[in-house]
Coordinates of C-alpha atoms in Angstrom, one line a residue:
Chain A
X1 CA -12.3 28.7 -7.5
X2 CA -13.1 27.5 -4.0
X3 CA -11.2 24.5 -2.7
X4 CA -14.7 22.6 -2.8
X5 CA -14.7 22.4 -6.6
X6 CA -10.8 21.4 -6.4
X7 CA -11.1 18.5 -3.8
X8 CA -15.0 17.7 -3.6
X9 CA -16.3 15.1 -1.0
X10 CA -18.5 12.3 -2.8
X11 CA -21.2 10.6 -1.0
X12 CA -22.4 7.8 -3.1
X13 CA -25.4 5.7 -2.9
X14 CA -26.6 2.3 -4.1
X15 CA -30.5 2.8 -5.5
X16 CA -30.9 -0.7 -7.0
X17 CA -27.7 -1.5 -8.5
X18 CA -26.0 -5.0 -9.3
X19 CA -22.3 -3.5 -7.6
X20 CA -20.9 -3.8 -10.9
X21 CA -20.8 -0.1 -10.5
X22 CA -19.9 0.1 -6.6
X23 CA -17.2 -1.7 -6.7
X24 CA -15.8 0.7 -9.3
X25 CA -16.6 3.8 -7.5
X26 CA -14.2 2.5 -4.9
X27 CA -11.8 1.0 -7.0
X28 CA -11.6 4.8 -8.3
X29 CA -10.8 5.8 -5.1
X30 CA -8.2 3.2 -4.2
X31 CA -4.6 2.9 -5.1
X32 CA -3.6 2.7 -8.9
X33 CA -6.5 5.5 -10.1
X34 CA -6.7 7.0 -6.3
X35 CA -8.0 9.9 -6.9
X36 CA -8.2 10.9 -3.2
X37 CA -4.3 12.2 -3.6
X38 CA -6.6 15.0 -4.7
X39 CA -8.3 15.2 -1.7
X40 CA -11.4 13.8 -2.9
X41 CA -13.3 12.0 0.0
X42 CA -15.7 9.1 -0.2
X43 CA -17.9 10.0 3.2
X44 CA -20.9 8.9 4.7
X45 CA -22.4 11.7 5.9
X46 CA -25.0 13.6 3.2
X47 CA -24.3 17.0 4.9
X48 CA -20.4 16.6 4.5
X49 CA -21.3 16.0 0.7
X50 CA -20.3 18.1 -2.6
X51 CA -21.2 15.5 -4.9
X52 CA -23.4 12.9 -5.0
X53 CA -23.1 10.0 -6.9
X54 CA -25.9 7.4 -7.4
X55 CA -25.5 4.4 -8.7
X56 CA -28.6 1.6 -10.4
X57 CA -32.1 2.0 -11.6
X58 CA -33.8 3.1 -8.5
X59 CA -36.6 1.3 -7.4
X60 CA -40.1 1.7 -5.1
X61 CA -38.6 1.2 -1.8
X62 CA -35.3 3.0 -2.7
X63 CA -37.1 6.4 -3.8
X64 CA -38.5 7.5 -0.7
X65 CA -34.3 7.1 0.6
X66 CA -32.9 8.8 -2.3
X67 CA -34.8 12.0 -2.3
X68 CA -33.9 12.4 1.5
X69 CA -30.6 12.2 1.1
X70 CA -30.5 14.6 -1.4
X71 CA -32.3 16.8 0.5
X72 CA -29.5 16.4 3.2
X73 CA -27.1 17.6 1.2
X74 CA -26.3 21.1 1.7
X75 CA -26.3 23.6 -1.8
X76 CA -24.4 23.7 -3.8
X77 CA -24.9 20.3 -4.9
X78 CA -24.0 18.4 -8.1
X79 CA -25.7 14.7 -9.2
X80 CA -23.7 12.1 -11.1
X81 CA -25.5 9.5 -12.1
X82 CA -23.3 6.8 -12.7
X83 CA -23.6 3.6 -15.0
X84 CA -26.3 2.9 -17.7
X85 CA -29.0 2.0 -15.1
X86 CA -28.5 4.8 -13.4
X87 CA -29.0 7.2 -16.5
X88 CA -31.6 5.2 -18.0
X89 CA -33.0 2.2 -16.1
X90 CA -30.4 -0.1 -18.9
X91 CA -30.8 -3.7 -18.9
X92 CA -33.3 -3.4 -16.2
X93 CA -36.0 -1.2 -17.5
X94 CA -38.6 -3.3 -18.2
X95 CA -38.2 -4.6 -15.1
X96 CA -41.7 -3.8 -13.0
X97 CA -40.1 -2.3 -9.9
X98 CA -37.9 -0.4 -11.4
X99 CA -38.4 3.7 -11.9
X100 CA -35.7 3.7 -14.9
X101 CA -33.0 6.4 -14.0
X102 CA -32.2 8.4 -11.3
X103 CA -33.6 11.6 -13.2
X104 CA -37.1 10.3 -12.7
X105 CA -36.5 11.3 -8.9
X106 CA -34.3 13.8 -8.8
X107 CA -32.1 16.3 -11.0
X108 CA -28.9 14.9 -12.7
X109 CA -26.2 17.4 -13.7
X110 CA -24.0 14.2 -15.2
X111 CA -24.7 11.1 -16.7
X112 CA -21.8 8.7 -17.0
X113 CA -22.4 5.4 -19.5
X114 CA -21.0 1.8 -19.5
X115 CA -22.1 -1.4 -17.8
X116 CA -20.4 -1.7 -15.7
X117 CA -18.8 1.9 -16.2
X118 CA -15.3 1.6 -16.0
X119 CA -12.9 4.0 -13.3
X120 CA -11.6 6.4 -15.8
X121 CA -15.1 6.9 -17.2
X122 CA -16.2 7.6 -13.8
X123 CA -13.3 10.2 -13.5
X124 CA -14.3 12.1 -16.2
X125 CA -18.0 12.3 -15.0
X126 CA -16.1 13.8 -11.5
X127 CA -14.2 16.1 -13.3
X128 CA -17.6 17.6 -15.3
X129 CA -19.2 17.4 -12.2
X130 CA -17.0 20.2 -10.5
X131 CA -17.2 22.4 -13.6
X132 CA -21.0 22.3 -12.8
X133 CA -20.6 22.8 -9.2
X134 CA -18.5 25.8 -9.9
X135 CA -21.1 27.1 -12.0
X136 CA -24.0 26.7 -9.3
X137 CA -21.3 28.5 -6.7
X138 CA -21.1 31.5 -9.3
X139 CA -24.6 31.7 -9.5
X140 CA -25.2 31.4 -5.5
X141 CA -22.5 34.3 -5.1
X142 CA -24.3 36.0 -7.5
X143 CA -27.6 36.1 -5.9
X144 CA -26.2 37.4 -2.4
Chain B
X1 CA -28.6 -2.2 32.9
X2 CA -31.2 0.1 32.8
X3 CA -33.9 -2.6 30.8
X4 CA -35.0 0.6 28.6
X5 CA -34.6 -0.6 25.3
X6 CA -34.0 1.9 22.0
X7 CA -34.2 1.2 18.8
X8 CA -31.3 2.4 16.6
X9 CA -31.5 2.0 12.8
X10 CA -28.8 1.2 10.9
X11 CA -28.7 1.7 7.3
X12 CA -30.0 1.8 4.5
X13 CA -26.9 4.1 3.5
X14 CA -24.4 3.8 6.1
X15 CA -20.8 4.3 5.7
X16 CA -19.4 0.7 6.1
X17 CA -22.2 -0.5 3.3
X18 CA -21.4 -0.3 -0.1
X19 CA -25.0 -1.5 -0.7
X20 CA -28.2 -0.8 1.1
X21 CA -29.6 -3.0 3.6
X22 CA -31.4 -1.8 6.9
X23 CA -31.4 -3.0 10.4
X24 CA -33.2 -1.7 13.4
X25 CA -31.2 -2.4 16.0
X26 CA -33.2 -2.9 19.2
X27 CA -30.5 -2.3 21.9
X28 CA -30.6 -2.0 26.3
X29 CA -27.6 0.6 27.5
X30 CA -24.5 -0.7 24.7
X31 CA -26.1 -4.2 23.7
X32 CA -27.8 -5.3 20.8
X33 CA -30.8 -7.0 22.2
X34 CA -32.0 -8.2 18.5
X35 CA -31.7 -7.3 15.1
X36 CA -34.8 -6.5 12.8
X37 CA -33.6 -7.3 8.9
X38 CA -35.6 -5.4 6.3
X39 CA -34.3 -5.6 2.8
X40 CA -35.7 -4.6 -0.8
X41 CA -33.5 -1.8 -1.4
X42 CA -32.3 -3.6 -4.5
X43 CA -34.8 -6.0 -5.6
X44 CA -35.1 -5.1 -9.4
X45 CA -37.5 -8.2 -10.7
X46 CA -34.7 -9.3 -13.1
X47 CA -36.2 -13.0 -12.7
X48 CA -39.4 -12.2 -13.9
X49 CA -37.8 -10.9 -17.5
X50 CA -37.0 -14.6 -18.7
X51 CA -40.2 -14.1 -20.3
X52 CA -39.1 -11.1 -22.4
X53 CA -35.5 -12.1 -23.4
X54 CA -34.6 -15.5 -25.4
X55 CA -32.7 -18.0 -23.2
X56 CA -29.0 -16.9 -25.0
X57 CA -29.8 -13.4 -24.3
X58 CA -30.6 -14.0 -20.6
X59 CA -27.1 -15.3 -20.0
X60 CA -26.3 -10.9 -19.9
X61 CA -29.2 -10.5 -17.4
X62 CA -27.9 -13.2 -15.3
X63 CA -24.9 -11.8 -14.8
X64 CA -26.0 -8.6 -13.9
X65 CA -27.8 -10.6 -10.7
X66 CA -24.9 -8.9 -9.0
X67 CA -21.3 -7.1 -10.4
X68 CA -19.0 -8.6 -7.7
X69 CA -20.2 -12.7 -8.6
X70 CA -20.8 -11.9 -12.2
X71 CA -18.8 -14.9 -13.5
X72 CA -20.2 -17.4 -11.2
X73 CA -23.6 -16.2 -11.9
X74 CA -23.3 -16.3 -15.9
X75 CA -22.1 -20.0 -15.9
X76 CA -24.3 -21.3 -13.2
X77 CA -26.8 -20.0 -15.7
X78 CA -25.2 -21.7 -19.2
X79 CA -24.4 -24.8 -16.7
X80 CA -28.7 -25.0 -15.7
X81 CA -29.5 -24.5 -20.1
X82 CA -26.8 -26.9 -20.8
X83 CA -27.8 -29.2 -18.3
X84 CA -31.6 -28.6 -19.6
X85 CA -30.5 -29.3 -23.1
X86 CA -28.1 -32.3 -22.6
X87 CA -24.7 -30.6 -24.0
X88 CA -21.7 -31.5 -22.7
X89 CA -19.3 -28.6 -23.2
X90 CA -16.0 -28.9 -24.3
X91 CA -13.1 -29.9 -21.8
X92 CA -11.2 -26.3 -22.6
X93 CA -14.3 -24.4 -21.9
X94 CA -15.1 -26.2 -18.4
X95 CA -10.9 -25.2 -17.4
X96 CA -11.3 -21.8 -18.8
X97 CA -14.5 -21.5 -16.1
X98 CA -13.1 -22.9 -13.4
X99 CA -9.9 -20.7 -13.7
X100 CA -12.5 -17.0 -14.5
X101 CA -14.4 -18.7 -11.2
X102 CA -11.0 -18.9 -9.2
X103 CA -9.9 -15.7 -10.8
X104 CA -13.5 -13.8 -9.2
X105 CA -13.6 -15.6 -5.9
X106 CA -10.0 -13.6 -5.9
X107 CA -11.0 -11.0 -6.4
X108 CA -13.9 -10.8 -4.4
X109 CA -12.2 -12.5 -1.2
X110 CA -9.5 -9.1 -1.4
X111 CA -12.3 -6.5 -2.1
X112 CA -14.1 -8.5 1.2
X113 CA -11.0 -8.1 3.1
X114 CA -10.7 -4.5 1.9
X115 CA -14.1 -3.1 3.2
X116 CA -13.6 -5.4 6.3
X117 CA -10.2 -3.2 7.3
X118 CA -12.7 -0.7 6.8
X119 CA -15.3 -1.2 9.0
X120 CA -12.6 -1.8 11.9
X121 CA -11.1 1.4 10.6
X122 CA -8.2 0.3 9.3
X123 CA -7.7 2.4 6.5
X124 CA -4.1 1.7 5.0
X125 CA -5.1 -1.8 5.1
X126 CA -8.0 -1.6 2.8
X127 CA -6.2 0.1 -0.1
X128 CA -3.7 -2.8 0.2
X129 CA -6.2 -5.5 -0.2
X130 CA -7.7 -2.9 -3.0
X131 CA -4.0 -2.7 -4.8
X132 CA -4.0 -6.0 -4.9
X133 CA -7.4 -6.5 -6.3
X134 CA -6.4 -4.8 -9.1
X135 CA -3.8 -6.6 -10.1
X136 CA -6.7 -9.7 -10.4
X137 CA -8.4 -7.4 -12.1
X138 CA -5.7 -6.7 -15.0
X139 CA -5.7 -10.7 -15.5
X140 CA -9.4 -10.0 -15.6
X141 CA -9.2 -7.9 -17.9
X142 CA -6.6 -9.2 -20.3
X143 CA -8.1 -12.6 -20.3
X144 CA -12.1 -11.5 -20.8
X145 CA -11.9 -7.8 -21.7
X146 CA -13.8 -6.5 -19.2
X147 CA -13.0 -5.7 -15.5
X148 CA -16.1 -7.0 -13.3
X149 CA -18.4 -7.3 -15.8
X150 CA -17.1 -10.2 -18.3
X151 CA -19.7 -11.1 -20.6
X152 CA -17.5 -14.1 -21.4
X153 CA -20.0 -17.6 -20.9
X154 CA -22.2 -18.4 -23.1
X155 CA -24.8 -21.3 -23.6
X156 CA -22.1 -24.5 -24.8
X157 CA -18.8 -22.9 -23.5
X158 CA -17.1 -19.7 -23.2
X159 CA -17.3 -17.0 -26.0
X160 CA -13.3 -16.3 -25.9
X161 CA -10.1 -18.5 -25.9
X162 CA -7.3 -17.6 -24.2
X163 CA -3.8 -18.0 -25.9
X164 CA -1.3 -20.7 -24.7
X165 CA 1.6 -18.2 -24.7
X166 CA -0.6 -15.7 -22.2
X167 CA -1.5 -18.7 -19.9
X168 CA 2.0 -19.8 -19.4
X169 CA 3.2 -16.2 -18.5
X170 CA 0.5 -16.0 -15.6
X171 CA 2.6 -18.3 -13.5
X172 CA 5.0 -15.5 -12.8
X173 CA 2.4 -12.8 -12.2
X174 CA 0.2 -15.4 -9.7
X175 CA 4.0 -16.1 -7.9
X176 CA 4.2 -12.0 -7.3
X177 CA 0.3 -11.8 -6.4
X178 CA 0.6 -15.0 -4.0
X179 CA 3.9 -12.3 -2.4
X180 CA 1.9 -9.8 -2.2
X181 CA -1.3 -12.0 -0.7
X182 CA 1.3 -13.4 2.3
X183 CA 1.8 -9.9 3.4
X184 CA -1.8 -8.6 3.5
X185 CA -3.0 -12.2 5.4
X186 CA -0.6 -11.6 7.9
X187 CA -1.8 -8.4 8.9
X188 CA -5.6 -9.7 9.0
X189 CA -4.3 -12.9 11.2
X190 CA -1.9 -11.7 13.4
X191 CA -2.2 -8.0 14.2
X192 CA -3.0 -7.3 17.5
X193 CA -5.4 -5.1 17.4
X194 CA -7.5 -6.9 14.7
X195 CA -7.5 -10.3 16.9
X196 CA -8.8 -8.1 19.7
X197 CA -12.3 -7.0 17.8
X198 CA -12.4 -10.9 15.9
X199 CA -11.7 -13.1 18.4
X200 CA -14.8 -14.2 20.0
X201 CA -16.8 -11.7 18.1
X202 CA -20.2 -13.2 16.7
X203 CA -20.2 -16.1 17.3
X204 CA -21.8 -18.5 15.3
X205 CA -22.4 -22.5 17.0
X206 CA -21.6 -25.6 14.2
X207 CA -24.9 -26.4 15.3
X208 CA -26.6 -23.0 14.4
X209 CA -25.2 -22.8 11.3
X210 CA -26.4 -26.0 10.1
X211 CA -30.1 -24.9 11.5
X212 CA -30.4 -21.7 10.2
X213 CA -28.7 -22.5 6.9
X214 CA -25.4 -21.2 6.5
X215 CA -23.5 -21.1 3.1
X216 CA -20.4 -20.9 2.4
X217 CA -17.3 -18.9 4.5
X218 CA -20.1 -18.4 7.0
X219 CA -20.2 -22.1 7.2
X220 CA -17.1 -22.7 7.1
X221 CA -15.8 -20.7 9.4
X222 CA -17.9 -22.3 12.3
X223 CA -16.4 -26.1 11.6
X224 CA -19.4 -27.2 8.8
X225 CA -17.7 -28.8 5.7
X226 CA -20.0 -27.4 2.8
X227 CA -18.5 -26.7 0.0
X228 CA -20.3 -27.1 -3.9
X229 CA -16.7 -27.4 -5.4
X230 CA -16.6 -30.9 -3.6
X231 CA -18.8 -32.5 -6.2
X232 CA -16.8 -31.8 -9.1
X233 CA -19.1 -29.5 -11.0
X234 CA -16.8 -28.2 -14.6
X235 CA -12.7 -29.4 -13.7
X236 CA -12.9 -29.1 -9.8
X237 CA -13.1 -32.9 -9.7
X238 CA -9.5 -33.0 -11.7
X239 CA -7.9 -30.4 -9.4
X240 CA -8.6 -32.3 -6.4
X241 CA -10.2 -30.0 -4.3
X242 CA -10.6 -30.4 -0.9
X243 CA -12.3 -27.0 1.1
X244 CA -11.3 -24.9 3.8
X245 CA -13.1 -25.4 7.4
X246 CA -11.9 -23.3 10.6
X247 CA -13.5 -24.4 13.7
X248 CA -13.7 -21.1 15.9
X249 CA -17.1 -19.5 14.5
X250 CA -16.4 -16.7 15.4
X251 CA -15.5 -13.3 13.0
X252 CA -12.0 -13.8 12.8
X253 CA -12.5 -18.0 12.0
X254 CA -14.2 -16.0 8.9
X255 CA -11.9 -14.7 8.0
X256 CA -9.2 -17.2 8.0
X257 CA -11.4 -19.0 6.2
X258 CA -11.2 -16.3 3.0
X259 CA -7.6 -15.3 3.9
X260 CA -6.7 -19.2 3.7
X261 CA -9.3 -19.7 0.4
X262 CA -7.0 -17.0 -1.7
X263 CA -4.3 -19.4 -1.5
X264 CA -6.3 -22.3 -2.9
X265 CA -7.6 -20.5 -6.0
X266 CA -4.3 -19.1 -6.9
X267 CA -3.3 -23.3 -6.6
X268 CA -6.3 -24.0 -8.3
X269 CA -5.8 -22.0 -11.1
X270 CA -2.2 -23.1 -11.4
X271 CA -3.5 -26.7 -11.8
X272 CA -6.2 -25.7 -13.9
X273 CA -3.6 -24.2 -16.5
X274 CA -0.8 -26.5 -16.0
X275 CA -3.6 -29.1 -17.4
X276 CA -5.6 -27.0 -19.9
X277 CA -6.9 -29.3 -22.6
X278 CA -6.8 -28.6 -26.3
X279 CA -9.3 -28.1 -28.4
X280 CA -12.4 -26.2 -29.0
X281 CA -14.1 -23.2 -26.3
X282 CA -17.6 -24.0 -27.3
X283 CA -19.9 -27.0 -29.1
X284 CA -23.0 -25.1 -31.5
X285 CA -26.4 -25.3 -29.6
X286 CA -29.6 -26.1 -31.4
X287 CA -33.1 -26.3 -30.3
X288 CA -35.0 -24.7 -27.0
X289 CA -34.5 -26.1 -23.3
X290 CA -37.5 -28.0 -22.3
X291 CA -37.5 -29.9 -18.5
X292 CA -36.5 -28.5 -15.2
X293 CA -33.0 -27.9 -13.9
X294 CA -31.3 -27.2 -10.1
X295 CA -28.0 -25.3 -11.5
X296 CA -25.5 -25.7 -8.3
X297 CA -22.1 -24.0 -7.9
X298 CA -20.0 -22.4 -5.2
X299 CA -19.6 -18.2 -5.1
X300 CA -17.2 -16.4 -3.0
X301 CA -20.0 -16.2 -0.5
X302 CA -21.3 -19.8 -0.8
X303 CA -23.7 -21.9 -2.7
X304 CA -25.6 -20.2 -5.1
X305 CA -28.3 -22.6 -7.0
X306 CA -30.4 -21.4 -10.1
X307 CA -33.9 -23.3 -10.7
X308 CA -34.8 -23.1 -14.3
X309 CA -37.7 -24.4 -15.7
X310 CA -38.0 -24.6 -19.9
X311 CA -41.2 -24.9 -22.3
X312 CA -39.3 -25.9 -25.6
X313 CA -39.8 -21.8 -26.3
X314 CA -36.8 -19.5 -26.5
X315 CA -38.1 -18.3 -23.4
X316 CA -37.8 -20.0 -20.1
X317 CA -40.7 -20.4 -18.1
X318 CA -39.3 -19.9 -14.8
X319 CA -36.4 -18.7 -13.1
X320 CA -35.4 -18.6 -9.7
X321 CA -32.4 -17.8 -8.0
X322 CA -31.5 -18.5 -4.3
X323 CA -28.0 -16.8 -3.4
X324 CA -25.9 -17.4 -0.3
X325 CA -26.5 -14.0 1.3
X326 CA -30.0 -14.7 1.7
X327 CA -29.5 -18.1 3.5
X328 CA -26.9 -16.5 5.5
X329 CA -29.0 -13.5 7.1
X330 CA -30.8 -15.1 9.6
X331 CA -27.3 -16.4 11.2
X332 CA -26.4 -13.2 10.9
X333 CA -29.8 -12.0 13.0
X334 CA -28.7 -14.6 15.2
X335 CA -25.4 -13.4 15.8
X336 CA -26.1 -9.7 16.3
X337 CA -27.9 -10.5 19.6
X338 CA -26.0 -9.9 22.6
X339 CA -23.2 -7.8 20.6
X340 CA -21.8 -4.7 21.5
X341 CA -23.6 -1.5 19.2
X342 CA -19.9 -0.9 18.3
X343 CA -18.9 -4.4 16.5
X344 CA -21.8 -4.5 14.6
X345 CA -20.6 -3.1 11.6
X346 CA -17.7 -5.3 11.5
X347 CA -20.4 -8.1 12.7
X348 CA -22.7 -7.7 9.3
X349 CA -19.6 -7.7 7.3
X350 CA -18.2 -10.6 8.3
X351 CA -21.2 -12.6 6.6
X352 CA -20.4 -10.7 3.3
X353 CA -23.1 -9.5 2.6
X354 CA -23.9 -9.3 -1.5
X355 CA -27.3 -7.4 -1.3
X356 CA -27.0 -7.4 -5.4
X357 CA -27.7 -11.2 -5.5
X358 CA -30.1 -11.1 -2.6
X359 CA -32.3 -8.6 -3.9
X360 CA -31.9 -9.1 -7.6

């Protein structure tokens, strides 16, 4: 197990989300569930990234932005898609400029529910997330 | 200075934003020249689906304008139905609103003051303003069951009581979280190095903050006295409230206006339950809205006002919603010229920006 998979660096991104969500992300990483005692990183640089972690419904203007940054990111690369709106477009579906889900842009490895989800949720989705990262590494190694 | 000028864009995911929002930055040598807002990273439509969702239902949708405001959102909405509908709602319900309100302009003034530390790079800082947070949260939580997103207003009063017993405890807890508030205001107010990137950073004229609209802390911070809670909207009329102005307009008189605002809503919502009425949370509603309706009421970031517009159908015929972080962006174009490249990050964020409510 490399020490990517053990500590991962997140980069997250807001593609048409309410914040409900955000501010969760972060309050995951702050003190009291501070899961960066485990050396998990929120950055802001896509090419630092292990994980990224997308947030809302994603709409027109924000697609164009999302698929860059994920291209940014160097393999091997895992997607969480965090929140009902992410996953599935939620509450805002119908709306007209919205895509409904993140998978409509790009490829999702983990979907994590609730609106707005809550930290430990969130936590668990991180912790699938480096299972499937591990798994893309093995296969990487494989092909060399 | 060379008078070549570059343009440097900034955003839409940058690391001091929790939320997309771009600027192009046009800047000579180290100086921001001007600032060229473009927005609609988050715009959603969510106003356009009154037509699709029955009046009650919307009350959900309009709370999920934006996770950090949720309350105030929700019961600007039930206020603008209620007004639309004539319903006065009970006495409890209006406390219990004011004190969710306090409770969310609490928590949104720490998680402000956390991404400010931030932006200055002030990382210890942040997770104390965060620890605290969450402390506001657990009342949150306790009191509505959810964490950010409450779900608690409805259209004639709240949908949950909250027990007697539970509301007398919170004394105690508020006295610890008021401790715990002293220590992290200090910091922001009298560190050294933190006065040295405020003071006299973007600086925004009484004058032009009046003319280009300014709401709320951004207001108040450069001397205007404009505050919704003045009029006395739900039980801020029996609370006696009287708002927080600074006079400096600059980033740090922005801050001192949300450090010093976190001490009023922790007295506020020890008024509002030393004097919670008895009696019911909610009064039946019958019939459709019909009329139009301004909805008024003060976020964390300012003055946020909801236009609705009834047929005597379940469905509302219009909604509109104007949020302070709209009316506060061209003071914040103002501001950026003239600044150094390197304070505008803390520069944008002392406006607070909400892109969630802008965008909607």
């Amino acid at each position: 197990m490399s020490s990517a998979s053990k500590s991962p660096w997140l980069l997250h991104y807001n593609a048409s989300s309410c914040n409900g969500c955000d501010i969760e992300i972060l309050a995951a990483l702050t003190p009291v569930y501070d899961v960066e005692r485990f050396g998990i990183i929120n950055t802001g640089n896509p090419a630092h990234a292990d994980i990224f972690v997308v947030t809302g419904g994603v709409n027109e203007q924000n697609k164009a932005v999302l698929k860059n940054i994920y291209d940014q990111i160097p393999e091997p690369k895992v997607v969480v898609a965090v929140g009902i709106c992410a996953s599935s477009g939620g509450v805002f579906r119908e709306c007209y400029n919205i895509s409904g889900g993140v998978d409509t842009i790009i490829p999702v490895d983990v979907y994590v529910p609730g609106c707005s989800v809550r930290p430990e949720a969130l936590i668990e989705g991180i912790v699938k997330a480096l299972g499937v990262l591990e798994e893309k590494r093995a296969a990487m190694e494989a092909k060399k | 200075m060379t008078g070549r000028q570059t343009i440097i864009p900034f955003g839409p995911q940058h690391p001091v934003l929790p939320e997309p929002i771009h600027l192009d930055l046009v800047v000579e040598d180290e100086r921001v020249v001007s600032a060229i807002p473009s927005i609609g990273y988050v715009h959603r439509g969510l106003e356009s689906l009154v037509d699709r969702r029955e009046y009650q239902d919307f009350v959900f949708l309009a709370e999920r304008i934006c996770g950090i405001c949720s309350f105030t959102h929700s019961s600007t909405f039930c206020q603008g139905i209620e007004g639309l509908m004539g319903i006065q709602i009970p006495q409890r319900a209006a406390y219990l609103r004011t004190m969710w309100g306090e409770y969310s302009r609490l928590h949104s003034h720490l998680l402000w003051l956390g991404l400010f530390a931030d932006s200055l790079g002030f990382e210890s800082l942040f997770y104390q303003a965060w620890k605290i947070r969450e402390s506001i949260l657990d009342e949150m939580e306790a009191t509505t069951g959810g964490r950010v997103i409450q779900g608690v207003c409805k259209v004639g009063g709240v949908r949950r009581d909250v027990a007697n017993s539970f509301l007398s405890g919170m004394d105690d807890r508020l006295d610890e979280i008021e401790d715990n508030m002293k220590d992290l205001t200090n910091v922001f107010l009298n560190d050294y190095t933190l006065k040295k990137r405020l003071v006299g950073k973007g600086v925004l004229s009484k004058d032009d903050a009046y003319y280009l609209g300014a709401a709320g802390p951004t207001a108040r911070g450069s001397g205007l006295d404009m505050d919704i809670r003045s009029t006395g909207y739900l039980a801020y009329g029996d609370v006696g409230f009287k708002p927080v102005v600074e006079k400096g307009g600059d980033g740090y008189a922005r801050c001192a206006v949300r450090c010093r605002e976190l001490f009023q809503s922790v007295e506020i919502i020890r008024r509002v339950i030393t004097d919670m009425p008895e009696g019911d949370v909610f009064t039946p509603v019958k019939g459709n809205p019909d009329g139009e309706y301004f909805s008024r009421s003060e976020q964390p970031r300012g003055e946020v006002i909801h236009y609705l517009k009834g047929n005597g159908t379940k469905n509302l015929a219009q909604f509109r919603v104007r949020t302070p972080t709209l009316t506060n962006i061209p003071p914040l174009v103002s501001i950026l010229a003239g600044c150094e490249l390197a304070d505008v990050p803390q520069i944008v964020l002392t406006i607070d920006p909400c892109i969630g409510c802008m965008e909607r």
